[in-house]
């Protein structure tokens, strides 16, 4: 009698984690600070300030970004929403949306995702990229900056617990391989055991750089590379002495001569669980369109979406 195959995921644990994140999001969005807390924050912000004083606390400006992202609101609707919540507690005549949007441009948004701050020793890093439409901001950016960019290209790095640990943002003209190169020094210094990516990361400098850092590159090589290196003679039989980088590149390609065997041995087949699955969840929660227009606002919107997805939310009011 054949043994039943072991499940690839503990679904009870997975559903419990989803419930925990949903509870954190609900508590964050429904929590309301007291008038005393907001007053203390304003007093601290205006201490020693010259000129016009701040009338809206910085925490409310930051909170507005999460409200806008969570409920897919326009800036005008978001301002009305905030006025209904904080209108009696903030000493300002009107929470108008131009003031909030202007203040939001100077908001220092703390990004909780950084490979350098993660404990990745002996673990696997996963990478995948996707595109998101710019929506209303696409025509705006085309006219203002003279570009024909209609899509954003987003690269996300995750760990072996399906948690986002870093991300990069580019436009449709930026190749995904450059996103990996941008974070390559941090990946090399992370002490990870392996780096898992699709064929977009099969560049020689990336494969060699990871291997020299002691990180196994679980990256699908192109068929042309595998075919060209399949019958390459070993270094000791070559007339000319091969350089270390060339030896690493050949070994990487030869290992994938039997793709099915390599796929099972390295765990490449489970890549979708840890990387592509995060994009599916992100798009199910917030759609495939970015609402903001300026470069900083777009970065902050993507960051808030990932923070809401992972439950990594700031503590505006202790």
Short mmCIF file of C-alpha atoms in Angstrom, two decimals:
data_model
loop_
_atom_site.label_atom_id
_atom_site.label_comp_id
_atom_site.label_asym_id
_atom_site.label_seq_id
_atom_site.Cartn_x
_atom_site.Cartn_y
_atom_site.Cartn_z
CA UNK A 1 0.00 0.00 0.00
CA UNK A 2 1.42 3.35 -1.03
CA UNK A 3 2.01 5.94 1.63
CA UNK A 4 0.03 9.12 1.37
CA UNK A 5 2.18 12.06 0.27
CA UNK A 6 2.92 14.57 2.99
CA UNK A 7 1.11 17.90 2.59
CA UNK A 8 3.33 20.68 1.32
CA UNK A 9 1.83 23.23 3.69
CA UNK A 10 0.36 23.12 7.18
CA UNK A 11 -3.00 24.67 6.28
CA UNK A 12 -4.21 25.06 9.87
CA UNK A 13 -1.08 26.98 10.77
CA UNK A 14 -1.37 29.01 7.57
CA UNK A 15 -5.01 29.97 8.26
CA UNK A 16 -4.15 30.87 11.86
CA UNK A 17 -1.42 33.19 10.57
CA UNK A 18 -3.88 34.83 8.16
CA UNK A 19 -6.34 35.38 11.03
CA UNK A 20 -3.59 36.91 13.17
CA UNK A 21 -2.61 39.35 10.43
CA UNK A 22 -6.25 40.26 9.76
CA UNK A 23 -6.77 40.97 13.46
CA UNK A 24 -3.68 43.21 13.54
CA UNK A 25 -4.94 45.16 10.52
CA UNK A 26 -8.39 45.58 12.04
CA UNK A 27 -7.02 46.76 15.40
CA UNK A 28 -4.69 49.18 13.65
CA UNK A 29 -7.38 50.74 11.44
CA UNK A 30 -10.07 50.90 14.14
CA UNK A 31 -7.90 52.20 16.96
CA UNK A 32 -8.59 55.84 17.77
CA UNK A 33 -6.21 58.05 19.79
CA UNK A 34 -7.44 60.32 22.56
CA UNK A 35 -7.52 64.09 22.37
CA UNK A 36 -4.79 64.23 25.02
CA UNK A 37 -2.45 62.06 22.94
CA UNK A 38 -2.93 64.20 19.84
CA UNK A 39 -2.45 67.39 21.88
CA UNK A 40 0.84 66.14 23.34
CA UNK A 41 2.10 65.21 19.87
CA UNK A 42 1.25 68.65 18.48
CA UNK A 43 2.92 70.37 21.43
CA UNK A 44 6.09 68.31 20.87
CA UNK A 45 6.12 69.05 17.12
CA UNK A 46 5.71 72.81 17.67
CA UNK A 47 8.29 73.08 20.46
CA UNK A 48 10.86 75.62 19.28
CA UNK A 49 9.29 75.88 15.80
CA UNK A 50 9.50 79.23 14.04
CA UNK A 51 6.84 80.52 11.72
CA UNK A 52 3.47 78.87 11.17
CA UNK A 53 2.76 76.11 13.67
CA UNK A 54 1.70 72.58 12.80
CA UNK A 55 -2.04 72.04 13.19
CA UNK A 56 -2.25 68.38 12.10
CA UNK A 57 -0.20 65.74 13.99
CA UNK A 58 2.30 63.76 11.93
CA UNK A 59 0.73 60.49 13.08
CA UNK A 60 -2.56 61.50 11.44
CA UNK A 61 -0.72 62.24 8.17
CA UNK A 62 0.90 58.80 8.27
CA UNK A 63 -2.38 57.13 9.24
CA UNK A 64 -4.07 58.80 6.25
CA UNK A 65 -1.83 56.80 3.89
CA UNK A 66 -3.00 53.51 5.39
CA UNK A 67 -6.66 54.64 5.28
CA UNK A 68 -6.32 55.66 1.63
CA UNK A 69 -4.65 52.34 0.70
CA UNK A 70 -6.94 50.09 2.74
CA UNK A 71 -10.23 51.48 1.45
CA UNK A 72 -9.09 52.61 -2.03
CA UNK A 73 -10.14 56.22 -1.37
CA UNK A 74 -9.43 59.41 -3.26
CA UNK A 75 -7.62 62.15 -1.34
CA UNK A 76 -10.81 64.16 -1.03
CA UNK A 77 -12.81 61.25 0.39
CA UNK A 78 -9.93 60.35 2.68
CA UNK A 79 -9.89 63.90 4.10
CA UNK A 80 -13.64 63.73 4.80
CA UNK A 81 -13.14 60.38 6.52
CA UNK A 82 -10.37 61.77 8.75
CA UNK A 83 -12.44 64.83 9.55
CA UNK A 84 -15.22 62.57 10.80
CA UNK A 85 -12.80 60.69 13.08
CA UNK A 86 -10.49 63.47 14.32
CA UNK A 87 -12.58 66.59 13.67
CA UNK A 88 -13.42 67.15 17.34
CA UNK A 89 -9.95 66.36 18.68
CA UNK A 90 -7.65 68.40 16.41
CA UNK A 91 -7.67 72.20 16.87
CA UNK A 92 -7.95 73.02 13.17
CA UNK A 93 -10.92 74.48 11.34
CA UNK A 94 -10.91 71.95 8.52
CA UNK A 95 -8.93 68.83 7.61
CA UNK A 96 -8.76 69.74 3.93
CA UNK A 97 -7.16 67.32 1.49
CA UNK A 98 -4.64 69.83 -0.03
CA UNK A 99 -3.03 70.33 3.39
CA UNK A 100 -2.84 66.59 4.06
CA UNK A 101 -1.41 65.79 0.61
CA UNK A 102 1.17 68.58 0.90
CA UNK A 103 2.29 67.40 4.34
CA UNK A 104 2.40 63.79 3.15
CA UNK A 105 5.09 64.69 0.59
CA UNK A 106 7.50 65.50 3.44
CA UNK A 107 6.56 62.54 5.61
CA UNK A 108 9.57 60.38 6.49
CA UNK A 109 8.18 56.92 5.93
CA UNK A 110 9.99 54.22 7.88
CA UNK A 111 10.34 51.08 5.77
CA UNK A 112 10.33 47.91 7.91
CA UNK A 113 11.72 45.72 5.09
CA UNK A 114 15.51 45.45 4.76
CA UNK A 115 17.58 42.35 4.01
CA UNK A 116 20.41 43.74 6.15
CA UNK A 117 18.21 43.67 9.27
CA UNK A 118 16.96 40.10 8.80
CA UNK A 119 18.39 36.94 10.36
CA UNK A 120 18.91 34.83 7.23
CA UNK A 121 21.85 32.62 8.18
CA UNK A 122 21.33 29.18 6.66
CA UNK A 123 17.98 30.14 5.11
CA UNK A 124 16.75 30.64 1.55
CA UNK A 125 15.93 33.99 -0.06
CA UNK A 126 13.26 34.01 -2.78
CA UNK A 127 12.80 36.67 -5.46
CA UNK A 128 10.07 37.39 -7.96
CA UNK A 129 8.83 40.39 -9.89
CA UNK A 130 5.48 41.60 -11.17
CA UNK A 131 3.93 44.60 -12.90
CA UNK A 132 1.19 46.93 -11.64
CA UNK A 133 -0.69 49.52 -13.65
CA UNK A 134 -0.15 53.17 -12.82
CA UNK A 135 -3.80 53.99 -13.53
CA UNK A 136 -4.59 57.70 -13.29
CA UNK A 137 -0.98 58.44 -12.45
CA UNK A 138 0.26 57.03 -15.76
CA UNK A 139 -1.07 59.89 -17.92
CA UNK A 140 0.00 62.41 -15.27
CA UNK A 141 3.60 61.16 -15.23
CA UNK A 142 3.74 60.92 -19.03
CA UNK A 143 2.81 64.59 -19.40
CA UNK A 144 4.93 65.90 -16.53
CA UNK A 145 8.11 63.89 -17.05
CA UNK A 146 7.85 63.19 -20.79
CA UNK A 147 7.88 59.41 -20.35
CA UNK A 148 5.60 56.71 -21.67
CA UNK A 149 5.58 54.67 -18.47
CA UNK A 150 2.23 52.96 -17.88
CA UNK A 151 3.34 50.18 -15.54
CA UNK A 152 5.44 49.76 -12.42
CA UNK A 153 7.80 46.81 -12.10
CA UNK A 154 8.04 45.61 -8.50
CA UNK A 155 10.54 43.08 -7.20
CA UNK A 156 9.92 41.39 -3.86
CA UNK A 157 12.35 39.36 -1.76
CA UNK A 158 10.84 36.85 0.69
CA UNK A 159 12.20 34.35 3.21
CA UNK A 160 11.31 30.68 3.65
CA UNK A 161 8.34 31.65 5.85
CA UNK A 162 6.62 33.53 3.01
CA UNK A 163 7.39 36.88 4.65
CA UNK A 164 8.46 39.90 2.63
CA UNK A 165 11.96 41.02 3.69
CA UNK A 166 12.70 43.67 1.03
CA UNK A 167 11.38 45.17 -2.19
CA UNK A 168 12.44 47.37 -5.09
CA UNK A 169 10.43 49.55 -7.47
CA UNK A 170 11.17 50.41 -11.10
CA UNK A 171 9.21 51.15 -14.24
CA UNK A 172 8.38 48.94 -17.20
CA UNK A 173 11.70 49.79 -18.87
CA UNK A 174 13.81 48.52 -15.94
CA UNK A 175 14.79 44.83 -16.28
CA UNK A 176 14.15 42.67 -13.22
CA UNK A 177 17.75 41.49 -13.18
CA UNK A 178 18.80 45.03 -12.19
CA UNK A 179 16.59 44.73 -9.11
CA UNK A 180 18.59 41.69 -8.02
CA UNK A 181 21.87 43.47 -8.75
CA UNK A 182 20.70 46.40 -6.62
CA UNK A 183 20.34 44.16 -3.56
CA UNK A 184 23.20 41.76 -4.37
CA UNK A 185 25.67 43.20 -1.80
CA UNK A 186 23.10 42.80 1.01
CA UNK A 187 22.27 39.27 -0.15
CA UNK A 188 25.95 38.30 -0.20
CA UNK A 189 26.42 39.65 3.33
CA UNK A 190 23.26 38.00 4.69
CA UNK A 191 24.80 34.55 5.22
CA UNK A 192 21.86 32.85 3.48
CA UNK A 193 22.24 29.28 2.27
CA UNK A 194 20.53 29.72 -1.10
CA UNK A 195 18.92 32.26 -3.42
CA UNK A 196 15.88 31.11 -5.41
CA UNK A 197 14.73 32.96 -8.51
CA UNK A 198 13.37 32.29 -11.97
CA UNK A 199 15.48 32.58 -15.12
CA UNK A 200 15.52 36.38 -14.95
CA UNK A 201 18.36 36.11 -12.44
CA UNK A 202 20.54 33.81 -14.55
CA UNK A 203 23.21 36.43 -15.21
CA UNK A 204 26.84 35.40 -14.90
CA UNK A 205 27.79 38.14 -12.43
CA UNK A 206 24.88 37.21 -10.14
CA UNK A 207 25.53 33.46 -10.22
CA UNK A 208 29.27 33.90 -9.66
CA UNK A 209 28.77 36.53 -6.96
CA UNK A 210 26.35 34.33 -5.01
CA UNK A 211 28.56 31.24 -5.32
CA UNK A 212 31.66 33.08 -4.11
CA UNK A 213 29.68 34.29 -1.09
CA UNK A 214 28.75 30.68 -0.22
CA UNK A 215 25.15 31.03 -1.41
CA UNK A 216 23.71 28.35 -3.69
CA UNK A 217 22.09 29.95 -6.78
CA UNK A 218 18.81 28.08 -7.33
CA UNK A 219 18.16 29.94 -10.56
CA UNK A 220 16.82 28.41 -13.76
CA UNK A 221 19.45 28.70 -16.50
CA UNK A 222 18.36 29.31 -20.06
CA UNK A 223 18.29 26.31 -22.42
CA UNK A 224 20.99 27.89 -24.59
CA UNK A 225 23.41 28.21 -21.65
CA UNK A 226 22.81 24.62 -20.50
CA UNK A 227 23.31 23.28 -24.03
CA UNK A 228 26.51 25.24 -24.62
CA UNK A 229 28.11 24.08 -21.34
CA UNK A 230 26.81 20.50 -21.32
CA UNK A 231 29.85 18.98 -23.10
CA UNK A 232 32.45 21.47 -21.87
CA UNK A 233 35.67 19.68 -20.81
CA UNK A 234 36.74 19.89 -17.16
CA UNK A 235 39.38 22.51 -16.22
CA UNK A 236 42.24 19.99 -15.97
CA UNK A 237 41.76 18.89 -19.61
CA UNK A 238 41.72 22.40 -21.05
CA UNK A 239 44.72 23.73 -22.93
CA UNK A 240 44.21 27.15 -21.42
CA UNK A 241 43.64 27.51 -17.70
CA UNK A 242 40.07 28.51 -16.95
CA UNK A 243 39.40 31.33 -14.57
CA UNK A 244 37.45 30.72 -11.38
CA UNK A 245 34.39 32.62 -12.64
CA UNK A 246 34.20 30.49 -15.79
CA UNK A 247 34.44 27.26 -13.76
CA UNK A 248 31.59 28.40 -11.48
CA UNK A 249 29.44 29.34 -14.49
CA UNK A 250 30.02 25.97 -16.18
CA UNK A 251 29.25 23.98 -13.02
CA UNK A 252 26.04 25.99 -12.57
CA UNK A 253 24.90 25.20 -16.13
CA UNK A 254 25.93 21.52 -16.09
CA UNK A 255 23.94 20.89 -12.91
CA UNK A 256 20.76 21.64 -14.86
CA UNK A 257 21.41 19.19 -17.70
CA UNK A 258 18.75 16.96 -16.11
CA UNK A 259 16.26 19.69 -15.24
CA UNK A 260 13.67 17.51 -13.47
CA UNK A 261 16.30 16.01 -11.17
CA UNK A 262 17.81 19.43 -10.42
CA UNK A 263 14.36 20.91 -9.76
CA UNK A 264 13.49 18.29 -7.14
CA UNK A 265 16.89 18.31 -5.46
CA UNK A 266 17.09 22.07 -5.05
CA UNK A 267 13.43 22.80 -4.25
CA UNK A 268 13.05 25.12 -7.23
CA UNK A 269 9.58 23.70 -7.84
CA UNK A 270 8.27 25.26 -4.60
CA UNK A 271 9.34 28.78 -5.55
CA UNK A 272 5.75 29.85 -6.29
CA UNK A 273 4.72 29.19 -2.67
CA UNK A 274 7.24 31.63 -1.22
CA UNK A 275 7.47 34.36 -3.87
CA UNK A 276 4.69 34.32 -6.46
CA UNK A 277 2.10 33.62 -3.76
CA UNK A 278 2.85 36.95 -2.07
CA UNK A 279 2.04 38.85 -5.26
CA UNK A 280 -1.23 36.95 -5.63
CA UNK A 281 -2.21 37.90 -2.07
CA UNK A 282 -1.13 41.53 -2.60
CA UNK A 283 -3.22 41.91 -5.76
CA UNK A 284 -6.24 40.20 -4.21
CA UNK A 285 -6.16 42.67 -1.32
CA UNK A 286 -5.51 45.92 -3.20
CA UNK A 287 -5.99 45.26 -6.91
CA UNK A 288 -3.48 45.64 -9.74
CA UNK A 289 -3.47 49.43 -9.95
CA UNK A 290 -1.44 52.08 -8.12
CA UNK A 291 -3.39 55.25 -7.32
CA UNK A 292 -0.65 57.75 -6.38
CA UNK A 293 1.21 59.86 -8.92
CA UNK A 294 4.51 61.24 -7.63
CA UNK A 295 7.54 58.99 -7.20
CA UNK A 296 7.63 59.29 -3.40
CA UNK A 297 3.88 58.77 -3.05
CA UNK A 298 4.08 55.64 -5.23
CA UNK A 299 6.89 54.26 -3.06
CA UNK A 300 4.89 54.97 0.11
CA UNK A 301 1.75 53.37 -1.34
CA UNK A 302 3.57 50.15 -2.28
CA UNK A 303 5.20 50.12 1.14
CA UNK A 304 1.87 50.53 2.97
CA UNK A 305 0.36 47.71 0.89
CA UNK A 306 3.19 45.37 1.86
CA UNK A 307 2.97 46.45 5.51
CA UNK A 308 -0.78 45.75 5.57
CA UNK A 309 -0.18 42.40 3.87
CA UNK A 310 2.49 41.30 6.36
CA UNK A 311 0.97 42.90 9.47
CA UNK A 312 4.15 44.98 9.99
CA UNK A 313 2.28 48.10 11.11
CA UNK A 314 3.70 51.18 12.87
CA UNK A 315 2.70 52.25 16.37
CA UNK A 316 1.38 55.76 15.85
CA UNK A 317 -0.26 55.96 19.25
CA UNK A 318 1.34 53.98 22.06
#
